[in-house]
Structure formats: structure tokens, C-alpha cells
PDB file of C-alpha atoms in Angstrom:
ATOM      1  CA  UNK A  72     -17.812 -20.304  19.454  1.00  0.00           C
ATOM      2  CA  UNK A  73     -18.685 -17.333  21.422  1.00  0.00           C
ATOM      3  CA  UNK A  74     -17.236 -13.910  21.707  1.00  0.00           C
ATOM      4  CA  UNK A  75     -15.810 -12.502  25.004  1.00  0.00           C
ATOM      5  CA  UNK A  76     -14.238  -9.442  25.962  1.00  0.00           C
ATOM      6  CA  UNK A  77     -11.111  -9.377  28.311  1.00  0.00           C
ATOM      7  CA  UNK A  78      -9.838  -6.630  30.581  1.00  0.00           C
ATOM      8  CA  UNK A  79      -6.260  -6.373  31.804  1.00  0.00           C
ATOM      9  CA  UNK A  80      -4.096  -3.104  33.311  1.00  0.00           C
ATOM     10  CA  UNK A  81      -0.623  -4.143  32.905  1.00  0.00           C
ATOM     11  CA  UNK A  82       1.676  -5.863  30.527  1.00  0.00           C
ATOM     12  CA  UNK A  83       2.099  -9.209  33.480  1.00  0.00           C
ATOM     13  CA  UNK A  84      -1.332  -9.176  32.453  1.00  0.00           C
ATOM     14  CA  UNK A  85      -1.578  -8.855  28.878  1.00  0.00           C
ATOM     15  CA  UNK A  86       0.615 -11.880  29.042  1.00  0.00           C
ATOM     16  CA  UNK A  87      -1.319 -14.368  31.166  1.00  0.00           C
ATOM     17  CA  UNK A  88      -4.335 -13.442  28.876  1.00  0.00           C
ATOM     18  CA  UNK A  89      -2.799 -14.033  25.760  1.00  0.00           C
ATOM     19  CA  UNK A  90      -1.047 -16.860  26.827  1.00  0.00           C
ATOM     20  CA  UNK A  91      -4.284 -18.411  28.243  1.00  0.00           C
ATOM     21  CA  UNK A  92      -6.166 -17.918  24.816  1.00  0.00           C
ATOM     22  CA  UNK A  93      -3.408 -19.396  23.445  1.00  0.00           C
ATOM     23  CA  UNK A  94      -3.568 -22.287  24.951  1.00  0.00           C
ATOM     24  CA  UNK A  95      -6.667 -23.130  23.915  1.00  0.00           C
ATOM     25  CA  UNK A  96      -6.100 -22.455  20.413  1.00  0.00           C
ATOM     26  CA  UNK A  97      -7.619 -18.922  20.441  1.00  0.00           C
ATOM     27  CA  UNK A  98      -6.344 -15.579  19.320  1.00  0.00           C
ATOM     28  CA  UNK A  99      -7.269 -12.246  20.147  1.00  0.00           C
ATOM     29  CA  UNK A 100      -9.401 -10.403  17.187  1.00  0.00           C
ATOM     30  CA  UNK A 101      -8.724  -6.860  17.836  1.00  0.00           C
ATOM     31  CA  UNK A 102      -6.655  -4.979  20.928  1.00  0.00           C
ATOM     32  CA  UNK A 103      -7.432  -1.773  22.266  1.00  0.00           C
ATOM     33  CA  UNK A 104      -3.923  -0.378  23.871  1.00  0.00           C
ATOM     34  CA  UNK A 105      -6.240   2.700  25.563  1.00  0.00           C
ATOM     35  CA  UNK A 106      -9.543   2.345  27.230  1.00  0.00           C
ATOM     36  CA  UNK A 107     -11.742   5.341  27.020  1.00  0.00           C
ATOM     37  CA  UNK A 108     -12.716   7.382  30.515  1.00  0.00           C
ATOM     38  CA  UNK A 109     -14.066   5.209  32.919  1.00  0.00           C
ATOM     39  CA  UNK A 110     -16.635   8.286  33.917  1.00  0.00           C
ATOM     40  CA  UNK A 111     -17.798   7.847  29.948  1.00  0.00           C
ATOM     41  CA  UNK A 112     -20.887   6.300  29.012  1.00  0.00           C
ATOM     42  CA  UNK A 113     -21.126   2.833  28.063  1.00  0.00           C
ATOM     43  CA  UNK A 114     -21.383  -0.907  29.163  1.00  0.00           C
ATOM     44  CA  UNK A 115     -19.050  -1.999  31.846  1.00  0.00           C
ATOM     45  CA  UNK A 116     -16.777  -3.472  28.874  1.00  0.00           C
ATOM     46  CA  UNK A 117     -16.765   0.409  27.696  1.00  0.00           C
ATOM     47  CA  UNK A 118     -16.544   1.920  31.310  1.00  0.00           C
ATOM     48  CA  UNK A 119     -13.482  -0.554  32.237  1.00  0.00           C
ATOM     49  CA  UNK A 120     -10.153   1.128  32.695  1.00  0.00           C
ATOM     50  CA  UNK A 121      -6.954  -0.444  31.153  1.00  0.00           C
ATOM     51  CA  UNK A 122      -7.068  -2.458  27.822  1.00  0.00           C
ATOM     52  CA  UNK A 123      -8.617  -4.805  26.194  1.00  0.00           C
ATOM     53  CA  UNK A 124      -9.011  -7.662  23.818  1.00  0.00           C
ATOM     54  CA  UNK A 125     -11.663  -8.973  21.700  1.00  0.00           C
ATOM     55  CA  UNK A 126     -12.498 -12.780  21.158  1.00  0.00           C
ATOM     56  CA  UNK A 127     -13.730 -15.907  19.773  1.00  0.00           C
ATOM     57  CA  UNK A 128     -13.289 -18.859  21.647  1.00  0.00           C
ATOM     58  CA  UNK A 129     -14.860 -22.029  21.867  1.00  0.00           C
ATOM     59  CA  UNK A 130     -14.450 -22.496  25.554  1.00  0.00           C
ATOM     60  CA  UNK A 131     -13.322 -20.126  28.377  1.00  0.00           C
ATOM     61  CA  UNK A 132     -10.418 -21.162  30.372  1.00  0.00           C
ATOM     62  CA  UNK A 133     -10.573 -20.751  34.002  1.00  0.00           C
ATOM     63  CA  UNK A 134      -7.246 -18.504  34.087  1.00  0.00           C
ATOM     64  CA  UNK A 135      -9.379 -16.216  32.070  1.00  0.00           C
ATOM     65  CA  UNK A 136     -12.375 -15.663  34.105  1.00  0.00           C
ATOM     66  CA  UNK A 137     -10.741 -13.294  36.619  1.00  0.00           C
ATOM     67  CA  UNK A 138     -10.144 -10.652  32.965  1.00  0.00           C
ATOM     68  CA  UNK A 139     -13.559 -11.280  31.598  1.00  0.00           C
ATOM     69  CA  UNK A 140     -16.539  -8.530  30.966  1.00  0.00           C
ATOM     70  CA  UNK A 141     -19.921 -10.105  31.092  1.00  0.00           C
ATOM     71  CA  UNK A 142     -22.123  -8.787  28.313  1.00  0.00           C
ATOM     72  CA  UNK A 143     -19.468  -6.518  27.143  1.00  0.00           C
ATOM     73  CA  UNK A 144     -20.454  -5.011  23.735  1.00  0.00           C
ATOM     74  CA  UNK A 145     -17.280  -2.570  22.667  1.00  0.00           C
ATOM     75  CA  UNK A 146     -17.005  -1.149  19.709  1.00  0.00           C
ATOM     76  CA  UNK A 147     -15.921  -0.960  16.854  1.00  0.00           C
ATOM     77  CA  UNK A 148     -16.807  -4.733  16.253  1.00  0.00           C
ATOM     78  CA  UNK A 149     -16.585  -5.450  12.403  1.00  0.00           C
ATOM     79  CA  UNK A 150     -18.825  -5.405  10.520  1.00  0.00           C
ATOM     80  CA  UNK A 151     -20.594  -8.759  10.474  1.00  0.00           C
ATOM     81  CA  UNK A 152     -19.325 -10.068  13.867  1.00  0.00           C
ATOM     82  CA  UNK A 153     -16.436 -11.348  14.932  1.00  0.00           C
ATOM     83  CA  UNK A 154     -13.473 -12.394  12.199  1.00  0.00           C
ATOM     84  CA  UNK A 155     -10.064 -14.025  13.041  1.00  0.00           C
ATOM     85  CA  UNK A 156      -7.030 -11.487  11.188  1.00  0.00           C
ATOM     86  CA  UNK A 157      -6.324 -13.173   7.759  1.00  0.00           C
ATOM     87  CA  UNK A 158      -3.394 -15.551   7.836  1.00  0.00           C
ATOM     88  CA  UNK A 159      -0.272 -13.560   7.358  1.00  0.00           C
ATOM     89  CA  UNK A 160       0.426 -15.167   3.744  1.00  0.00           C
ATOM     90  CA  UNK A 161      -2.554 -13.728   2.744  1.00  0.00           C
ATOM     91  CA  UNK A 162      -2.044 -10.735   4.283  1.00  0.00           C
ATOM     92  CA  UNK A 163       1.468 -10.484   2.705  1.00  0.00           C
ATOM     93  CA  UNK A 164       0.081 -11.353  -1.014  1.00  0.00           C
ATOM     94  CA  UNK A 165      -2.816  -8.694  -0.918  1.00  0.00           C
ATOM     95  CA  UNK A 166      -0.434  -6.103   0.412  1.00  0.00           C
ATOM     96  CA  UNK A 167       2.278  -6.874  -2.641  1.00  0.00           C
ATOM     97  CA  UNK A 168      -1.037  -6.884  -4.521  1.00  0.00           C
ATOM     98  CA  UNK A 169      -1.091  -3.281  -3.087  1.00  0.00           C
ATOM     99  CA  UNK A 170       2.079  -2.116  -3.743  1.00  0.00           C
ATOM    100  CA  UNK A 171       1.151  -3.273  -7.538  1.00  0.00           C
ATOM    101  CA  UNK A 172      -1.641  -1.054  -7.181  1.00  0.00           C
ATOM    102  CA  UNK A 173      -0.081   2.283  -6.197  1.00  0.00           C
ATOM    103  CA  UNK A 174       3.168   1.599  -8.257  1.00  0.00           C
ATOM    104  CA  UNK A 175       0.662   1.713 -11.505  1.00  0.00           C
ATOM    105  CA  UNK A 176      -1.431   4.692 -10.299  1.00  0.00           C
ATOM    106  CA  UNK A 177       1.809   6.483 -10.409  1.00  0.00           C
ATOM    107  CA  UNK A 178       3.113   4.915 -13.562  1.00  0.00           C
ATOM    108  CA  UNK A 179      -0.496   6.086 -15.656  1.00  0.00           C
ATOM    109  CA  UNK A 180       0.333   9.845 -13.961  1.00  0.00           C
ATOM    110  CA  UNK A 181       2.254  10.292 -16.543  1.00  0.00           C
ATOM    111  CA  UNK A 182       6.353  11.111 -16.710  1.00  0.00           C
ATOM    112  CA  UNK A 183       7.135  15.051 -16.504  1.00  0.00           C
ATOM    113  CA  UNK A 184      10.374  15.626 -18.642  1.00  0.00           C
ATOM    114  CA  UNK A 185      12.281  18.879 -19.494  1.00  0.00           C
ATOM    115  CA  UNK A 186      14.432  18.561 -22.450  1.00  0.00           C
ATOM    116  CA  UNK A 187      16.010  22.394 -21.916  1.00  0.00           C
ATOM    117  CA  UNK A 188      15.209  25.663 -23.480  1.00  0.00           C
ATOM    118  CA  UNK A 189      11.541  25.656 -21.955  1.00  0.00           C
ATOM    119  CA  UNK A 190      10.108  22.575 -23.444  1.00  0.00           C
ATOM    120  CA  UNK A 191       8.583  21.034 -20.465  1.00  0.00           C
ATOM    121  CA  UNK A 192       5.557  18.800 -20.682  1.00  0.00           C
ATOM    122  CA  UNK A 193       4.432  15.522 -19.277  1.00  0.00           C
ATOM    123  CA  UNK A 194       4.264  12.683 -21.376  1.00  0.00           C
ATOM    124  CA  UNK A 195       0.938  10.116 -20.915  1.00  0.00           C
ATOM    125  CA  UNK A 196       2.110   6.831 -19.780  1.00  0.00           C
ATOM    126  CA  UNK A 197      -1.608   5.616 -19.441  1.00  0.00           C
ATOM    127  CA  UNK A 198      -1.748   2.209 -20.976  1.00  0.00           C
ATOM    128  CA  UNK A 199       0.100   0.382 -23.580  1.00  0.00           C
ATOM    129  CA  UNK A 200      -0.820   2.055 -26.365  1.00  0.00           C
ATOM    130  CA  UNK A 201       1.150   5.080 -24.909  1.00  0.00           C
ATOM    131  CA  UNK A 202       4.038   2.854 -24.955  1.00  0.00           C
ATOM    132  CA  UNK A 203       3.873   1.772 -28.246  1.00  0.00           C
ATOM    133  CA  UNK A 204       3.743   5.139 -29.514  1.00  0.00           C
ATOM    134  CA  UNK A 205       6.771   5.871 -27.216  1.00  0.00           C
ATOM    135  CA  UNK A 206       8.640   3.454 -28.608  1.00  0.00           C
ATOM    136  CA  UNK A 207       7.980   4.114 -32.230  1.00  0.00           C
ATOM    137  CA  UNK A 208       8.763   7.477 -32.248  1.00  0.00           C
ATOM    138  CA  UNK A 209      12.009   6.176 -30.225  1.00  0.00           C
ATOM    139  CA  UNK A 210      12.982   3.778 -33.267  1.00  0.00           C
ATOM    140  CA  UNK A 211      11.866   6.529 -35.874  1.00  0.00           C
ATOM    141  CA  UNK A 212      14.615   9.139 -33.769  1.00  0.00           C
ATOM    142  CA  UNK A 213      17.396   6.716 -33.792  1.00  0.00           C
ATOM    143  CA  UNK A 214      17.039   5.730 -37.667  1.00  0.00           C
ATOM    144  CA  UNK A 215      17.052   9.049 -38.272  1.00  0.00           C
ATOM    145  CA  UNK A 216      20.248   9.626 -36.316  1.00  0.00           C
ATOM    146  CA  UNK A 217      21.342   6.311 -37.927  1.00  0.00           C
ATOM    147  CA  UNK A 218      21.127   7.988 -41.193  1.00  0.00           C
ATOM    148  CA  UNK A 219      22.368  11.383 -40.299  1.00  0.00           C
ATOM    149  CA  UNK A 220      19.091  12.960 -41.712  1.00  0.00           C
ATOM    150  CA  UNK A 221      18.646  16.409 -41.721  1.00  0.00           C
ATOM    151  CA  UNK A 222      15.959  19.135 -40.468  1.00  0.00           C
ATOM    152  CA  UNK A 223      13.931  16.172 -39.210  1.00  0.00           C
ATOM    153  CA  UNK A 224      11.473  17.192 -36.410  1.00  0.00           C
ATOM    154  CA  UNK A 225       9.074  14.649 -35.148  1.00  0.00           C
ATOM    155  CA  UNK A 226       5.586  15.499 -33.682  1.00  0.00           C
ATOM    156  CA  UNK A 227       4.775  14.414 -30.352  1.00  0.00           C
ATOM    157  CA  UNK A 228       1.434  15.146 -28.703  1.00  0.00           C
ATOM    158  CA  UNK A 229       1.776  15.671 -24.931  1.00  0.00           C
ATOM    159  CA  UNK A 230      -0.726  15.181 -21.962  1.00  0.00           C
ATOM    160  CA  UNK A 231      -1.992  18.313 -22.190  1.00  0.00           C
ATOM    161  CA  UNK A 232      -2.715  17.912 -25.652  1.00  0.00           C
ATOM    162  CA  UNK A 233      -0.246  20.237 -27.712  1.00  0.00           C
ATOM    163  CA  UNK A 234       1.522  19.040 -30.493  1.00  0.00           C
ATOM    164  CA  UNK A 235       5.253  19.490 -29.960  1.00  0.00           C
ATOM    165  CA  UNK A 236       8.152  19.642 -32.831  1.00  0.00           C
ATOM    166  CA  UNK A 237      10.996  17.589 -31.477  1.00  0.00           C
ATOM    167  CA  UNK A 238      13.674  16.650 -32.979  1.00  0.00           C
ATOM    168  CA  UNK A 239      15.357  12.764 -32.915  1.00  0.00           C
ATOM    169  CA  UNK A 240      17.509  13.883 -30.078  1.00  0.00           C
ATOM    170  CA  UNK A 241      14.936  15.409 -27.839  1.00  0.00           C
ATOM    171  CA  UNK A 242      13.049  12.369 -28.839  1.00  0.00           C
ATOM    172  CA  UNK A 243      15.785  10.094 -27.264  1.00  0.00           C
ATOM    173  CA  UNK A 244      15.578  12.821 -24.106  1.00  0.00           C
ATOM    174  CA  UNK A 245      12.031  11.880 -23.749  1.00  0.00           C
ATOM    175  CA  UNK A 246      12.173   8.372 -24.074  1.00  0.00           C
ATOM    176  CA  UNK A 247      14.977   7.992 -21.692  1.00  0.00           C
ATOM    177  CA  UNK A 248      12.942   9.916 -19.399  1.00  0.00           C
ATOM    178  CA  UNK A 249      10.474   7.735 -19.634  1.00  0.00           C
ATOM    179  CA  UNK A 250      12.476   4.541 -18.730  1.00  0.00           C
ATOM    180  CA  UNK A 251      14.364   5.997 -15.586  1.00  0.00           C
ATOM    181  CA  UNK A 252      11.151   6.888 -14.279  1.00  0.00           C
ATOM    182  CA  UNK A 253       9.174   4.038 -14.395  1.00  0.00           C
ATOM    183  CA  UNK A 254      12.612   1.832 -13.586  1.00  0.00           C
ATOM    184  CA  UNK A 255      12.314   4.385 -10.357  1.00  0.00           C
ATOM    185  CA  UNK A 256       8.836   3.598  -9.618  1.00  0.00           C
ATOM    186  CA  UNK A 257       9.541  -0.533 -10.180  1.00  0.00           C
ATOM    187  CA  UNK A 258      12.699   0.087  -7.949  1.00  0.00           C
ATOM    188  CA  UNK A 259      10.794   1.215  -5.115  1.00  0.00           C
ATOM    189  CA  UNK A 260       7.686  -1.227  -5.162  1.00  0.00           C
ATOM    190  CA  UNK A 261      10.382  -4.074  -5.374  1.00  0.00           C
ATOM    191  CA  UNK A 262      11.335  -2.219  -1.906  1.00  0.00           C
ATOM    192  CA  UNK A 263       7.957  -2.640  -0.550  1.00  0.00           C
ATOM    193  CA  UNK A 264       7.498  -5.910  -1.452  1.00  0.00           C
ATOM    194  CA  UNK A 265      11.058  -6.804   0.384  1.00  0.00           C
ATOM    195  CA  UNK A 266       9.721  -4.966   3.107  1.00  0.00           C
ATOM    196  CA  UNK A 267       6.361  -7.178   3.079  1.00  0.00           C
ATOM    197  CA  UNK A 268       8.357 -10.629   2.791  1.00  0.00           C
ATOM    198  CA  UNK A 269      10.520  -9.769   5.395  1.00  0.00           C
ATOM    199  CA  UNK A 270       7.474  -8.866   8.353  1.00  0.00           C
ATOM    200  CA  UNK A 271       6.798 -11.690  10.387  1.00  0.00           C
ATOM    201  CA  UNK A 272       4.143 -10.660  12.102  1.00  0.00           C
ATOM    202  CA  UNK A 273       1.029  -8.753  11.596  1.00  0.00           C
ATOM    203  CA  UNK A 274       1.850  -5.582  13.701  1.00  0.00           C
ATOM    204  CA  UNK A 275       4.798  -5.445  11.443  1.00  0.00           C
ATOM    205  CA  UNK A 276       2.948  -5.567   8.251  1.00  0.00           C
ATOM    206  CA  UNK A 277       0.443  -3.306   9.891  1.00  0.00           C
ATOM    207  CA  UNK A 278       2.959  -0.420  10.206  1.00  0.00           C
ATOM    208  CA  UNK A 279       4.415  -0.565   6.823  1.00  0.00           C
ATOM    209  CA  UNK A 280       3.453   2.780   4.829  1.00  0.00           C
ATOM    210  CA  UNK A 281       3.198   1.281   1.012  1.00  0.00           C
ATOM    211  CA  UNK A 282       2.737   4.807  -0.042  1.00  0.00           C
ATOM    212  CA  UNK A 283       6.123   6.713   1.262  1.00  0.00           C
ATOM    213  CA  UNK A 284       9.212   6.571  -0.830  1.00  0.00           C
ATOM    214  CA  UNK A 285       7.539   6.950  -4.269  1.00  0.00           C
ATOM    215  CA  UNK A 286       9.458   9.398  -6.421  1.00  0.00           C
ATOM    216  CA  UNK A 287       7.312  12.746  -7.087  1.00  0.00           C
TER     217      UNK A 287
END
């Protein structure tokens, strides 16, 4: 296996070169689409005009001798040497792995909530324990509604640490706040993901953006 660089100005022959490595069982390992000034310093490979790819190939094909930089060395060439992309599978699982990633980063921000008259906090959504406490003080609110009790205010101790007198309703407020915002956030990482599954290629899965469309 050695590593070659190959030089083409126009799409005809972007083509013929990537059908040649094809045909040989070879893929490209990167692709620049702009060479830098052929006045620049640099190797011929660097000096070439036109684009480029990189790659590993076990043989050279003579239909790709005519596009072929000897002792080429352009950069950047990963680190290591030469790897083939990941099969696009993988590439789809560790990006929904992704997606998994940023949708609990936002979920552990916390959920702001205003439940009128100037009470507006955010409410920690770290781990589960937050949760728990969530949904105790949810069950305490509703048996207390349950039961018609009076003059009942429940603490609640916000993210920025102040103790807050709420009463079972406002408790309900919070907690409902709490569900349509991380049913948002769920909502729009199932997006992503049906955006992943559906790429076919890696270019497409390339130019996904996993982080627009979360809900501020």
C-alpha cells in the first residue's frame, strides 16, 4: 500500500480519476476542491494548480499516471498517515452518539420557567437526583390539590440557590415546564438522528449541523 497524490483541473477529470481508483478497489482519503497559488511555496504536489486527491492504493493504474505528483507531500495529512474515512455505519452511529451528546448538555443546563408575577428562575435538571426531587414535589402539589389543603406553600431551591415558596399550583407550572422542555429537546435530537439515517453518503453526513435547531 502506498500513498499517492493526484492532480486534476476539471470535473471530466475528477471523474476518470475516481473512477480509475475505483476500479482497483481504492478510494480517495481526503479532496482538496481549491489548490493554493501556484507562485506559493511548496512541493510540486503544493505548487500544482487545480485539485486534488489523496491516496492509498496498492497498485497504480496506468489511467492514473498521467494525474499523478511524484513525491508529493500536501498537507494536512492526518495525523499518523494515511486512514481510509470510517464506514458510513459507523459514521452514522457515532454521529447519533453525538446528537445524544449535545441533546444532554442542554438537558443538564437546566429549564428556565416563569410562573407570572416575577418568579422567574431556572430549575437544575443536572442528573437524576434533580428529577426525583422534581417529581416528588410534583406528587406532594397534586395531593395537596387532591385534598383541597389550604395555605400550603412548598419550598423549592432553584439553580441559583434561593429557596422559593411555591405553592401546589406553581409547583404543577414548574413541573410541566420541565417536561415540555426536555420533550422539546428529545423532539429535536430524534430530528437529527432522522436526518443521520437518511444520508447516504459521507458528504451528506458531513454537512449536517447537529447543533442548529435546539430550542434556547
Amino acid at each position: 500500500m502506498r500513498s499517492v497524490v493526484l492532480i486534476f483541473d476539471s470535473p471530466e477529470a475528477a471523474a476518470a480519476v475516481d473512477a480509475a481508483l475505483s476500479a482497483v478497489g481504492a478510494q480517495a482519503v481526503d479532496h482538496w476542491l481549491r489548490r493554493p497559488d501556484p507562485s506559493s511555496e511548496g512541493d510540486q504536489g503544493e505548487r500544482g494548480p487545480g485539485s486534488a486527491f489523496l491516496a492509498s492504493i496498492d497498485r497504480m493504474p496506468a489511467a492514473l499516471a498521467p494525474f499523478e505528483v511524484a513525491g508529493a507531500d500536501i498537507e494536512p495529512v492526518p495525523a499518523g498517515g494515511l486512514t481510509p474515512p470510517p464506514a458510513l455505519q459507523a459514521y452514522r452511529l457515532a454521529l447519533r452518539a453525538e446528537v445524544d451528546v449535545i441533546r444532554d448538555s442542554h438537558i443538564a443546563a437546566g429549564v428556565p420557567v416563569d410562573l407570572g408575577g416575577g418568579l422567574v428562575f431556572t430549575v437544575d435538571t443536572r442528573n437524576d437526583t434533580d428529577f426525583r426531587n422534581i417529581l416528588g414535589l410534583t406528587t406532594f402539589a397534586l395531593l395537596a390539590i387532591t385534598a383541597q389543603a389550604e395555605n400550603v406553600l412548598i419550598p423549592f431551591r432553584a439553580a441559583d440557590d434561593l429557596t422559593r415558596l411555591l405553592t401546589p399550583e406553581q409547583v404543577i407550572g414548574l413541573s410541566q415546564a420541565v417536561t415540555m422542555r426536555v420533550a422539546a429537546l428529545y423532539a429535536v435530537a430524534w430530528e437529527g438522528k432522522a436526518a443521520i439515517d437518511a444520508a447516504d453518503t459521507h458528504t451528506a453526513l458531513d454537512l449536517l449541523d447537529l447543533d442548529a435547531g435546539w430550542p434556547t
